[in-house]
CSV table of C-alpha atoms and ligand atoms in Angstrom, one decimal:
chain,number,residue,atom,x,y,z
Y,1,MET,CA,130.9,110.7,128.8
Y,2,LEU,CA,128.7,108.6,126.5
Y,3,ASP,CA,130.1,106.3,123.8
Y,4,ILE,CA,127.2,107.1,121.5
Y,5,ALA,CA,124.5,109.8,121.6
Y,6,ILE,CA,121.6,109.1,119.3
Y,7,ILE,CA,119.5,112.0,118.3
Y,8,GLY,CA,116.1,111.0,117.1
Y,9,GLY,CA,113.8,108.1,118.1
Y,10,GLY,CA,112.3,106.9,114.8
Y,11,PRO,CA,113.1,103.4,113.4
Y,12,ALA,CA,116.7,104.4,112.6
Y,13,GLY,CA,117.4,105.8,116.0
Y,14,LEU,CA,115.7,102.9,117.9
Y,15,ALA,CA,117.5,100.3,115.7
Y,16,ALA,CA,120.8,102.0,116.4
Y,17,GLY,CA,120.0,102.0,120.1
Y,18,LEU,CA,119.2,98.3,120.1
Y,19,TYR,CA,122.4,97.5,118.3
Y,20,ALA,CA,124.5,99.8,120.5
Y,21,VAL,CA,123.1,98.5,123.9
Y,22,ARG,CA,123.5,94.9,122.8
Y,23,GLY,CA,127.1,95.7,121.7
Y,24,GLY,CA,127.8,96.9,125.3
Y,25,ALA,CA,128.1,100.7,124.4
Y,26,ASN,CA,127.3,103.4,126.9
Y,27,VAL,CA,124.5,104.9,124.8
Y,28,ARG,CA,121.5,107.2,125.2
Y,29,LEU,CA,118.8,108.2,122.8
Y,30,TYR,CA,117.5,111.8,122.8
Y,31,GLU,CA,114.0,112.3,121.3
Y,32,GLU,CA,112.1,115.5,121.0
Y,33,MET,CA,108.5,114.3,121.6
Y,34,PHE,CA,107.6,110.7,121.0
Y,35,THR,CA,109.4,107.7,119.5
Y,36,GLY,CA,108.4,106.2,116.2
Y,37,GLY,CA,109.0,109.2,113.9
Y,38,GLN,CA,106.9,109.4,110.7
Y,39,ILE,CA,105.6,105.8,111.0
Y,40,VAL,CA,103.3,106.8,113.9
Y,41,LYS,CA,101.3,108.6,111.2
Y,42,THR,CA,101.0,105.4,109.1
Y,43,HIS,CA,97.8,103.4,109.3
Y,44,GLN,CA,99.3,100.1,108.1
Y,45,ILE,CA,102.8,98.7,107.6
Y,46,ASP,CA,102.7,95.6,105.5
Y,47,ASN,CA,106.2,95.6,104.0
Y,48,TYR,CA,108.4,95.1,107.1
Y,49,PRO,CA,109.7,91.5,106.7
Y,50,GLY,CA,108.4,89.0,109.2
Y,51,ILE,CA,105.5,91.1,110.3
Y,52,SER,CA,102.6,90.2,108.1
Y,53,ASP,CA,99.7,91.2,110.3
Y,54,GLY,CA,99.9,94.8,109.0
Y,55,PRO,CA,100.2,96.7,112.3
Y,56,ASP,CA,99.7,100.4,112.3
Y,57,GLY,CA,102.9,102.4,112.5
Y,58,TYR,CA,102.2,103.4,116.1
Y,59,ALA,CA,102.0,99.7,117.2
Y,60,LEU,CA,105.2,98.9,115.3
Y,61,ALA,CA,107.0,101.8,116.8
Y,62,ALA,CA,105.9,100.7,120.3
Y,63,ARG,CA,107.4,97.3,119.6
Y,64,PHE,CA,110.7,98.8,118.4
Y,65,GLU,CA,110.9,100.9,121.6
Y,66,ALA,CA,109.9,98.0,123.9
Y,67,HIS,CA,112.6,95.8,122.2
Y,68,ALA,CA,115.4,98.4,122.6
Y,69,THR,CA,114.5,99.4,126.2
Y,70,ALA,CA,114.2,95.8,127.2
Y,71,PHE,CA,117.9,95.5,126.4
Y,72,GLY,CA,118.6,98.6,128.5
Y,73,LEU,CA,118.4,101.5,126.0
Y,74,ALA,CA,117.8,104.8,127.9
Y,75,ILE,CA,115.6,107.3,126.2
Y,76,GLU,CA,115.3,110.9,127.2
Y,77,TYR,CA,112.7,113.4,126.0
Y,78,GLY,CA,113.3,117.0,125.3
Y,79,SER,CA,115.1,119.5,123.2
Y,80,VAL,CA,118.5,119.2,121.7
Y,81,SER,CA,120.3,122.5,120.8
Y,82,ASP,CA,123.8,123.9,120.3
Y,83,LEU,CA,125.2,120.8,118.6
Y,84,ASP,CA,129.0,121.2,118.4
Y,85,LEU,CA,130.6,118.5,116.2
Y,86,SER,CA,133.9,120.2,115.7
Y,87,GLY,CA,136.0,118.5,118.4
Y,88,ASP,CA,136.3,115.4,120.5
Y,89,PRO,CA,134.1,114.8,122.4
Y,90,LYS,CA,131.0,115.9,120.5
Y,91,ARG,CA,128.8,118.2,122.5
Y,92,PHE,CA,125.2,119.4,122.6
Y,93,SER,CA,122.8,120.9,125.0
Y,94,PHE,CA,119.8,118.8,126.1
Y,95,ASN,CA,117.1,120.5,128.2
Y,96,GLY,CA,119.7,123.0,129.2
Y,97,LYS,CA,122.4,120.4,130.3
Y,98,THR,CA,125.5,119.7,128.3
Y,99,VAL,CA,125.9,116.1,126.9
Y,100,GLU,CA,129.3,114.8,125.8
Y,101,ALA,CA,129.7,111.8,123.6
Y,102,LYS,CA,132.5,110.1,121.7
Y,103,THR,CA,130.2,109.7,118.7
Y,104,VAL,CA,126.8,110.9,117.6
Y,105,ILE,CA,124.2,109.1,115.5
Y,106,PHE,CA,122.0,111.7,113.8
Y,107,ALA,CA,118.6,110.1,113.1
Y,108,THR,CA,116.2,113.1,113.0
Y,109,GLY,CA,114.2,111.8,110.1
Y,110,ALA,CA,112.2,114.1,107.7
Y,111,GLN,CA,109.0,116.1,107.7
Y,112,PRO,CA,106.3,116.6,105.1
Y,113,LYS,CA,107.1,119.1,102.4
Y,114,ALA,CA,104.7,122.0,101.9
Y,115,LEU,CA,103.4,123.0,98.4
Y,116,GLY,CA,104.0,126.7,99.0
Y,117,VAL,CA,100.9,127.8,97.2
Y,118,GLU,CA,98.4,130.6,98.1
Y,119,GLY,CA,96.2,129.9,101.1
Y,120,GLU,CA,98.2,126.8,102.3
Y,121,ALA,CA,99.8,128.4,105.4
Y,122,ARG,CA,96.5,130.2,106.4
Y,123,LEU,CA,94.4,127.1,106.1
Y,124,THR,CA,96.7,124.5,107.6
Y,125,GLY,CA,94.8,123.1,110.5
Y,126,HIS,CA,91.6,124.5,109.0
Y,127,GLY,CA,91.0,121.9,106.3
Y,128,ILE,CA,94.6,121.4,105.2
Y,129,SER,CA,96.6,118.6,106.8
Y,130,TYR,CA,99.8,116.7,106.2
Y,131,CYS,CA,98.7,113.6,108.1
Y,132,ALA,CA,95.7,111.5,107.0
Y,133,THR,CA,95.9,109.1,109.9
Y,134,CYS,CA,95.9,112.0,112.4
Y,135,ASP,CA,93.1,114.1,110.8
Y,136,GLY,CA,91.2,111.8,108.4
Y,137,ALA,CA,88.4,111.2,111.0
Y,138,PHE,CA,87.3,114.9,110.7
Y,139,TYR,CA,86.2,114.1,107.1
Y,140,LYS,CA,84.0,111.1,107.9
Y,141,ASN,CA,81.3,110.8,105.2
Y,142,ARG,CA,82.6,114.0,103.6
Y,143,THR,CA,84.9,114.8,100.7
Y,144,ALA,CA,88.7,114.8,101.0
Y,145,THR,CA,91.4,115.5,98.4
Y,146,VAL,CA,95.0,114.2,98.5
Y,147,ILE,CA,97.7,116.0,96.6
Y,148,GLY,CA,100.6,113.9,95.3
Y,149,GLY,CA,101.2,110.6,93.5
Y,150,GLY,CA,103.8,108.8,95.7
Y,151,ASP,CA,103.4,106.0,98.3
Y,152,THR,CA,102.3,108.5,101.0
Y,153,ALA,CA,99.6,110.1,98.9
Y,154,ILE,CA,98.2,106.8,97.7
Y,155,SER,CA,98.2,105.1,101.0
Y,156,ASP,CA,96.6,108.2,102.5
Y,157,ALA,CA,93.9,108.1,99.7
Y,158,LEU,CA,93.2,104.4,100.5
Y,159,TYR,CA,92.9,105.2,104.2
Y,160,LEU,CA,90.6,108.1,103.6
Y,161,ALA,CA,88.5,106.1,101.1
Y,162,LYS,CA,87.4,103.9,104.0
Y,163,LEU,CA,86.1,107.0,105.9
Y,164,CYS,CA,85.0,109.5,103.3
Y,165,LYS,CA,82.2,109.6,100.8
Y,166,GLN,CA,84.5,110.8,98.1
Y,167,VAL,CA,88.3,111.0,97.7
Y,168,TYR,CA,90.1,112.9,94.9
Y,169,VAL,CA,93.7,112.4,94.2
Y,170,VAL,CA,95.3,115.4,92.4
Y,171,HIS,CA,98.6,114.4,90.7
Y,172,ARG,CA,100.8,116.6,88.6
Y,173,ARG,CA,101.4,113.8,86.0
Y,174,ASP,CA,99.2,111.1,84.5
Y,175,GLU,CA,101.2,108.2,86.1
Y,176,LEU,CA,101.6,107.4,89.7
Y,177,ARG,CA,105.0,107.2,91.4
Y,178,ALA,CA,103.5,104.9,94.2
Y,179,SER,CA,104.2,101.2,94.2
Y,180,ALA,CA,102.0,99.0,92.0
Y,181,ILE,CA,100.2,97.3,94.9
Y,182,LEU,CA,99.0,100.7,96.3
Y,183,ALA,CA,98.3,102.2,92.8
Y,184,ASP,CA,96.2,99.2,91.7
Y,185,ALA,CA,94.2,99.3,94.9
Y,186,ALA,CA,93.5,103.0,94.6
Y,187,LYS,CA,92.5,102.7,90.9
Y,188,ALA,CA,90.1,99.9,91.9
Y,189,ALA,CA,88.4,101.8,94.7
Y,190,GLU,CA,85.0,103.0,93.8
Y,191,ASN,CA,85.1,106.3,95.7
Y,192,ILE,CA,88.6,107.4,94.6
Y,193,THR,CA,88.7,109.7,91.6
Y,194,PHE,CA,92.0,110.8,90.0
Y,195,VAL,CA,92.5,114.3,88.7
Y,196,TRP,CA,95.6,113.9,86.4
Y,197,ASN,CA,98.1,116.4,85.2
Y,198,SER,CA,97.0,119.0,87.7
Y,199,VAL,CA,98.5,121.1,90.4
Y,200,PRO,CA,96.9,123.3,93.1
Y,201,GLU,CA,97.2,127.0,92.4
Y,202,ALA,CA,95.4,128.1,95.5
Y,203,PHE,CA,93.6,126.8,98.5
Y,204,LEU,CA,90.2,128.5,98.8
Y,205,GLY,CA,88.3,129.7,101.9
Y,206,GLU,CA,88.8,132.4,104.5
Y,207,ASP,CA,88.8,130.6,107.9
Y,208,LYS,CA,88.0,127.1,106.6
Y,209,LEU,CA,89.0,125.3,103.4
Y,210,SER,CA,86.2,125.2,100.8
Y,211,GLY,CA,88.0,124.1,97.7
Y,212,ILE,CA,91.1,124.1,95.6
Y,213,ARG,CA,91.9,126.1,92.5
Y,214,LEU,CA,93.6,123.6,90.1
Y,215,LYS,CA,95.5,124.2,86.9
Y,216,ASN,CA,95.8,121.5,84.3
Y,217,ARG,CA,99.5,121.4,83.3
Y,218,VAL,CA,98.7,120.0,79.8
Y,219,THR,CA,95.6,122.1,78.7
Y,220,GLY,CA,96.3,125.1,80.9
Y,221,GLU,CA,92.6,124.9,82.1
Y,222,VAL,CA,91.9,126.3,85.5
Y,223,SER,CA,89.1,124.8,87.6
Y,224,GLU,CA,87.8,124.7,91.2
Y,225,LEU,CA,87.4,121.4,93.1
Y,226,MET,CA,85.1,121.7,96.1
Y,227,THR,CA,86.5,119.7,99.0
Y,228,ASP,CA,86.1,119.6,102.8
Y,229,GLY,CA,89.7,118.5,103.5
Y,230,ALA,CA,93.0,118.5,101.6
Y,231,PHE,CA,95.9,116.3,102.5
Y,232,VAL,CA,99.2,117.4,101.1
Y,233,ALA,CA,101.6,114.5,100.4
Y,234,VAL,CA,104.2,115.8,98.0
Y,235,GLY,CA,107.3,114.4,99.6
Y,236,ILE,CA,109.4,115.0,102.6
Y,237,VAL,CA,112.3,117.3,103.7
Y,238,PRO,CA,115.2,115.9,105.8
Y,239,ARG,CA,115.4,117.5,109.2
Y,240,THR,CA,118.9,118.8,109.3
Y,241,GLU,CA,118.4,122.2,111.0
Y,242,LEU,CA,120.3,121.1,114.1
Y,243,LEU,CA,123.4,120.4,112.1
Y,244,ASN,CA,123.8,124.0,111.1
Y,245,GLY,CA,126.1,123.3,108.2
Y,246,GLN,CA,128.6,121.2,110.2
Y,247,VAL,CA,128.4,118.1,107.9
Y,248,ARG,CA,128.3,117.8,104.2
Y,249,LEU,CA,124.7,117.8,102.7
Y,250,ALA,CA,123.6,116.4,99.3
Y,251,GLU,CA,122.0,118.7,96.8
Y,252,ASN,CA,118.6,117.6,98.0
Y,253,GLY,CA,119.4,118.7,101.6
Y,254,SER,CA,119.9,115.2,103.1
Y,255,VAL,CA,123.1,114.2,104.9
Y,256,GLU,CA,125.9,112.6,102.9
Y,257,THR,CA,127.3,109.4,104.4
Y,258,ASP,CA,129.7,106.7,103.4
Y,259,ALA,CA,128.7,103.0,103.4
Y,260,HIS,CA,129.4,102.9,107.2
Y,261,MET,CA,126.8,105.8,107.7
Y,262,GLU,CA,129.6,108.1,108.7
Y,263,THR,CA,129.2,111.7,107.6
Y,264,SER,CA,131.9,114.1,106.5
Y,265,VAL,CA,132.8,114.6,110.2
Y,266,LYS,CA,134.6,111.7,111.8
Y,267,GLY,CA,132.6,110.2,114.6
Y,268,VAL,CA,129.3,111.6,113.4
Y,269,PHE,CA,126.9,109.2,111.7
Y,270,ALA,CA,123.5,109.6,110.1
Y,271,ALA,CA,120.8,107.0,109.6
Y,272,GLY,CA,117.3,106.8,108.2
Y,273,ASP,CA,115.3,109.4,106.2
Y,274,VAL,CA,117.6,112.3,107.1
Y,275,ARG,CA,120.4,110.6,105.1
Y,276,ASN,CA,120.9,110.7,101.4
Y,277,THR,CA,119.4,107.3,100.7
Y,278,PRO,CA,117.8,105.9,97.5
Y,279,LEU,CA,115.0,104.2,99.5
Y,280,ARG,CA,113.1,105.6,102.5
Y,281,GLN,CA,111.3,102.7,104.2
Y,282,VAL,CA,111.1,101.4,107.7
Y,283,VAL,CA,113.4,98.4,106.8
Y,284,THR,CA,116.1,100.6,105.3
Y,285,ALA,CA,115.9,103.1,108.2
Y,286,CYS,CA,116.4,100.2,110.6
Y,287,ALA,CA,119.3,98.8,108.5
Y,288,ASP,CA,121.0,102.3,108.5
Y,289,GLY,CA,120.6,102.4,112.3
Y,290,ALA,CA,122.3,99.0,112.7
Y,291,VAL,CA,125.2,99.9,110.4
Y,292,ALA,CA,125.6,103.3,112.1
Y,293,ALA,CA,125.7,101.8,115.6
Y,294,THR,CA,128.2,99.1,114.5
Y,295,TYR,CA,130.7,101.6,113.1
Y,296,ALA,CA,130.1,104.1,115.9
Y,297,MET,CA,131.1,101.4,118.4
Y,298,GLU,CA,134.1,100.6,116.2
Y,299,ALA,CA,135.0,104.3,116.2
Y,300,CYS,CA,134.8,104.3,120.1
Y,301,ARG,CA,137.2,101.3,120.3
Y,302,VAL,CA,139.7,103.1,118.0
Y,303,LYS,CA,139.6,106.3,120.1
H,1,NAP,P1,107.7,110.9,97.1
H,1,NAP,O1,107.9,109.5,96.8
H,1,NAP,O2,108.8,111.9,96.9
H,1,NAP,O3,106.4,111.4,96.2
H,1,NAP,C1,106.0,112.7,96.2
H,1,NAP,C2,104.9,112.9,95.2
H,1,NAP,O4,104.5,114.2,95.2
H,1,NAP,C3,105.2,112.5,93.8
H,1,NAP,O5,104.2,111.9,93.1
H,1,NAP,C4,105.5,113.9,93.2
H,1,NAP,O6,105.2,114.0,91.8
H,1,NAP,C5,104.6,114.8,93.9
H,1,NAP,N1,105.1,116.2,94.1
H,1,NAP,C6,106.3,116.6,94.5
H,1,NAP,N2,106.4,117.9,94.5
H,1,NAP,C7,105.2,118.4,94.1
H,1,NAP,C8,104.7,119.6,93.8
H,1,NAP,N3,105.4,120.8,94.1
H,1,NAP,N4,103.4,119.8,93.3
H,1,NAP,C9,102.7,118.7,93.1
H,1,NAP,N5,103.1,117.4,93.3
H,1,NAP,C10,104.4,117.3,93.8
H,1,NAP,O7,107.2,111.2,98.6
H,1,NAP,P2,106.3,110.3,99.6
H,1,NAP,O8,105.2,109.6,98.9
H,1,NAP,O9,106.1,111.1,100.8
H,1,NAP,O10,107.3,109.1,100.0
H,1,NAP,C11,108.6,109.5,100.6
H,1,NAP,C12,109.4,108.2,100.8
H,1,NAP,O11,108.7,107.4,101.8
H,1,NAP,C13,109.4,107.3,99.5
H,1,NAP,O12,110.7,106.7,99.5
H,1,NAP,C14,108.3,106.3,99.7
H,1,NAP,O13,108.5,105.1,99.0
H,1,NAP,C15,108.4,106.1,101.2
H,1,NAP,N6,107.1,105.6,101.7
H,1,NAP,C16,106.8,104.3,101.6
H,1,NAP,C17,105.6,103.9,102.0
H,1,NAP,C18,105.3,102.4,101.9
H,1,NAP,O14,106.1,101.7,101.5
H,1,NAP,N7,104.1,101.9,102.2
H,1,NAP,C19,104.6,104.7,102.5
H,1,NAP,C20,104.9,106.1,102.6
H,1,NAP,C21,106.1,106.5,102.2
H,1,NAP,P3,106.1,113.2,90.7
H,1,NAP,O15,105.7,111.7,90.8
H,1,NAP,O16,105.7,113.8,89.4
H,1,NAP,O17,107.5,113.4,91.1
């Protein structure tokens, strides 16, 4: 039986793994597809302390993984299901085999939120994307539109501005939520145009996106913005589906934890973007992972 099973291989899971192997725990990390989580979609990370060369998220994730595995962390790839957190040990099925662990660290992260407007589902993958780093190159020398005003939207707009002829940023207010350094850079970029106080009402086009019908929330005016690509960056949704109601969630759907990252179920910890946290950054995810591993090891000693 494992001391600690970590579910999810983003920064939180990998940091938890590093702390747990270095602490001498019998630990294994279970990842669905590839390590790194959401940062693999980030083109530049320049706010992780001590790393000022601004690596892309993929490169930073590779360093995290190499660091943890160098200390002996075992990572397995596949699908987790049938999570049962009710007793001791905790159990789940992984690629059809049962895994038993004294404690579980849940670090499944979050995924981009959809707007839920007309045409969005139909045109996703046909002009609508949730990842500028993945799909931006399709719009080289063309027009792209980012929807949202947070850090993701503005760093996406800056990334696209290097590739595209013209980038529009459609935001529902007239003030950005993004940090000042990103907001100032976007406002200074010659080929980024802001469309303030506006929300998409519908994505237009049958098989391929041709434009977006926008509504101005102040004037009520409806207009059409012609664009080749649309990048939706309106926030994220914590990935809690595996938990199936077994731990207490906050109103916003993220996992409630105490200061030790322990959830409402003893021996079950949560770390990173899946957790109810006031700040979702790589550095806070790593810190969550370190705290979770420390107290998961403590819980194993007590058992
Ligand atoms: P976010 O901070 O929640 O921002 C979401 C943006 O989308 C907001 O501007 C919001 O408008 C807008 N929005 C939300 N729902 C909408 C809707 N239905 N219609 C139109 N607009 C809508 O999400 P995020 O930018 O993905 O960032 C998530 C977390 O990751 C944040 O903690 C962020 O700081 C972090 N992050 C950090 C970096 C970095 O440090 N470089 C990069 C990426 C992400 P309002 O402003 O009006 O609410």
